[in-house]
Short mmCIF file of C-alpha atoms in Angstrom, two decimals:
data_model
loop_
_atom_site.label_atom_id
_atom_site.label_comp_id
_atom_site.label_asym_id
_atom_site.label_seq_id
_atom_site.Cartn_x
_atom_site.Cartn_y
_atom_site.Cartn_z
CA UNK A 1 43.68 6.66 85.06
CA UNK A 2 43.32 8.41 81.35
CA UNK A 3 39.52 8.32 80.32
CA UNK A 4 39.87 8.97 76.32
CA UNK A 5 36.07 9.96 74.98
CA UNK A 6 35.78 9.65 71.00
CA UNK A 7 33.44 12.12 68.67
CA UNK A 8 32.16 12.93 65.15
CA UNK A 9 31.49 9.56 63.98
CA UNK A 10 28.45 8.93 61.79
CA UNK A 11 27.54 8.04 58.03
CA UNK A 12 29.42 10.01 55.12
CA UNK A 13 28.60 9.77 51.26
CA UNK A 14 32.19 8.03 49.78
CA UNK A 15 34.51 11.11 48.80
CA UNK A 16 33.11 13.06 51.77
CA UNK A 17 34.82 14.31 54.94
CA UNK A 18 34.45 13.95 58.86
CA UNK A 19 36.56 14.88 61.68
CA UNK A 20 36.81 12.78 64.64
CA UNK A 21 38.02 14.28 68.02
CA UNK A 22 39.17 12.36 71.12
CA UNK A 23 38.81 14.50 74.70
CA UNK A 24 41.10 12.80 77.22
CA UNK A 25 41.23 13.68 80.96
CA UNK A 26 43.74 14.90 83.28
CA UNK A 27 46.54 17.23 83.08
CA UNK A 28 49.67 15.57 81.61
CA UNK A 29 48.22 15.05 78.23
CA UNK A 30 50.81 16.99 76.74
CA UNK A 31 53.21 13.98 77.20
CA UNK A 32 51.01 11.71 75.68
CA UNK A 33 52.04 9.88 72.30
CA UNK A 34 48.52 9.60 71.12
CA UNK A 35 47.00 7.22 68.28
CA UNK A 36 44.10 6.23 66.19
CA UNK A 37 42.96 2.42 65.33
CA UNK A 38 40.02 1.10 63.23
CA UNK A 39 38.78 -2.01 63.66
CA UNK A 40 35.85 -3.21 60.80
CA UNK A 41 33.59 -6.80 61.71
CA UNK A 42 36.08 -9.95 61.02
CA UNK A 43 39.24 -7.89 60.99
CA UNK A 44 41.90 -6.95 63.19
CA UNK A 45 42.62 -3.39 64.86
CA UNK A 46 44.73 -1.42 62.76
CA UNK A 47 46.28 1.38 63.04
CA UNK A 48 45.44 4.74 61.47
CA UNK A 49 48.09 7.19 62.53
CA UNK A 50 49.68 8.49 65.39
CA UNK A 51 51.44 11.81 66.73
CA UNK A 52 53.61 12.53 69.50
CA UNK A 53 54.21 14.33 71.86
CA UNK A 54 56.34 16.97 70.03
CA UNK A 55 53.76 16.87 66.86
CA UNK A 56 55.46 14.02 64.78
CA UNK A 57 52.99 11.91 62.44
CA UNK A 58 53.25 8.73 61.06
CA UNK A 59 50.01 7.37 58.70
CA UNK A 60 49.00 4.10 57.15
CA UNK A 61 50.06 3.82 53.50
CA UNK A 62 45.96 3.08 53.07
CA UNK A 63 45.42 6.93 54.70
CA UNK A 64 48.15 8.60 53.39
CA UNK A 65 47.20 12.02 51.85
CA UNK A 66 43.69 11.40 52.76
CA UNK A 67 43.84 11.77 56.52
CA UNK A 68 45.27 14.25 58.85
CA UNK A 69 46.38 13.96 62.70
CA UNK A 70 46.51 16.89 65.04
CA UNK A 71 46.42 17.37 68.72
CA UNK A 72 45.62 20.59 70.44
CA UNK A 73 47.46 20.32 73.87
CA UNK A 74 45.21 23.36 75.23
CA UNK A 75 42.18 21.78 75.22
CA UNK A 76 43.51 17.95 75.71
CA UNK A 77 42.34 17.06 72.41
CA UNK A 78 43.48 14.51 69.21
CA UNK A 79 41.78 15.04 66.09
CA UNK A 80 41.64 12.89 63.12
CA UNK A 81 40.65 14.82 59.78
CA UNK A 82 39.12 12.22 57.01
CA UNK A 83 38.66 13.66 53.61
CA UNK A 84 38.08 11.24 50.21
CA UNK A 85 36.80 8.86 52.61
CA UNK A 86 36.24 5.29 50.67
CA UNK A 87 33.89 2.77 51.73
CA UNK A 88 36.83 0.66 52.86
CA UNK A 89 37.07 3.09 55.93
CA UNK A 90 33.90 2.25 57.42
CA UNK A 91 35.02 0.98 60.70
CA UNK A 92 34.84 1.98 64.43
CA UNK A 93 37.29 4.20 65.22
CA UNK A 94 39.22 4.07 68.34
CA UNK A 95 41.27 6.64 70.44
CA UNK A 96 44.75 5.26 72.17
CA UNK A 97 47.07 7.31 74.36
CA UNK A 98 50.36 5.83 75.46
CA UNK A 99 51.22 6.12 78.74
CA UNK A 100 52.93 3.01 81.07
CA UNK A 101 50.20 1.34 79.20
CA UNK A 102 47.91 2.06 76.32
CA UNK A 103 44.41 3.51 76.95
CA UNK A 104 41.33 3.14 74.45
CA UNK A 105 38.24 4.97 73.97
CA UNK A 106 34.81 3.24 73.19
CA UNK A 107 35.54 3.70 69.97
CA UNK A 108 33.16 5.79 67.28
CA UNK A 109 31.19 4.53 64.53
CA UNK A 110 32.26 5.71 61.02
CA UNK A 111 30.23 4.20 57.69
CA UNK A 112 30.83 5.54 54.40
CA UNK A 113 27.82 4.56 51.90
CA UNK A 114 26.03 5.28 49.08
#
C-alpha cells in the first residue's frame, strides 16, 4: 500500500506563489507515474498535471506556463510549483500515484484571496 501525504497548502494573495509537495512511502516510487488533481466545492476533480516516471509533463491548458511539476526520486517526493496563482485556483489539491491502481492523498487546502 502507497500512503501519499500532501504539503504547502494555505492562503496566497492572487499573483503570488506556493509550492506544494507530496511525500509518498515505500521504495519503488521511482516507477511511479505521479499526478496532481484539484477539486473546488460543486465541481469535479480535475486534473492539474502529471509526470512520469522518466520526467515527462503534461499540464492543463488553465496551468500552462503558470505551474511547474517535478519529482525528486531521492527523497520520494512530487512537487507542484504555483506562480501567478488566480483566484480560480483555490481548490484542494490532491496527490495521485499510479500504480495497479491510483492512490490519493488527503488532499491540501489552497485559497487565493484578496
Amino acid at each position: 500500500q502507497v500512503q501519499l501525504v500532501e504539503s504547502g497548502g494555505g492562503l496566497v494573495q492572487p499573483g503570488g506563489s506556493l509550492r506544494l509537495s507530496c511525500a509518498a512511502s515505500g521504495s519503488l516510487f521511482r516507477f511511479y507515474a505521479m499526478g496532481w488533481y484539484r477539486q473546488a466545492p460543486g465541481k469535479q476533480r480535475e486534473l492539474v498535471a502529471t509526470i512520469t516516471s522518466g520526467g515527462s509533463t503534461n499540464y492543463a491548458d488553465s496551468v500552462k506556463g503558470r505551474f511547474t511539476i517535478s519529482r525528486d526520486n531521492a527523497k520520494n517526493t512530487v512537487y507542484l510549483q504555483m506562480n501567478s496563482l488566480k483566484p480560480d485556483d483555490k481548490a484542494v489539491y490532491y496527490c495521485k500515484a499510479e500504480l495497479s491502481r491510483p492512490y490519493w492523498g488527503q488532499g491540501t487546502q489552497v485559497t487565493v484571496s484578496s
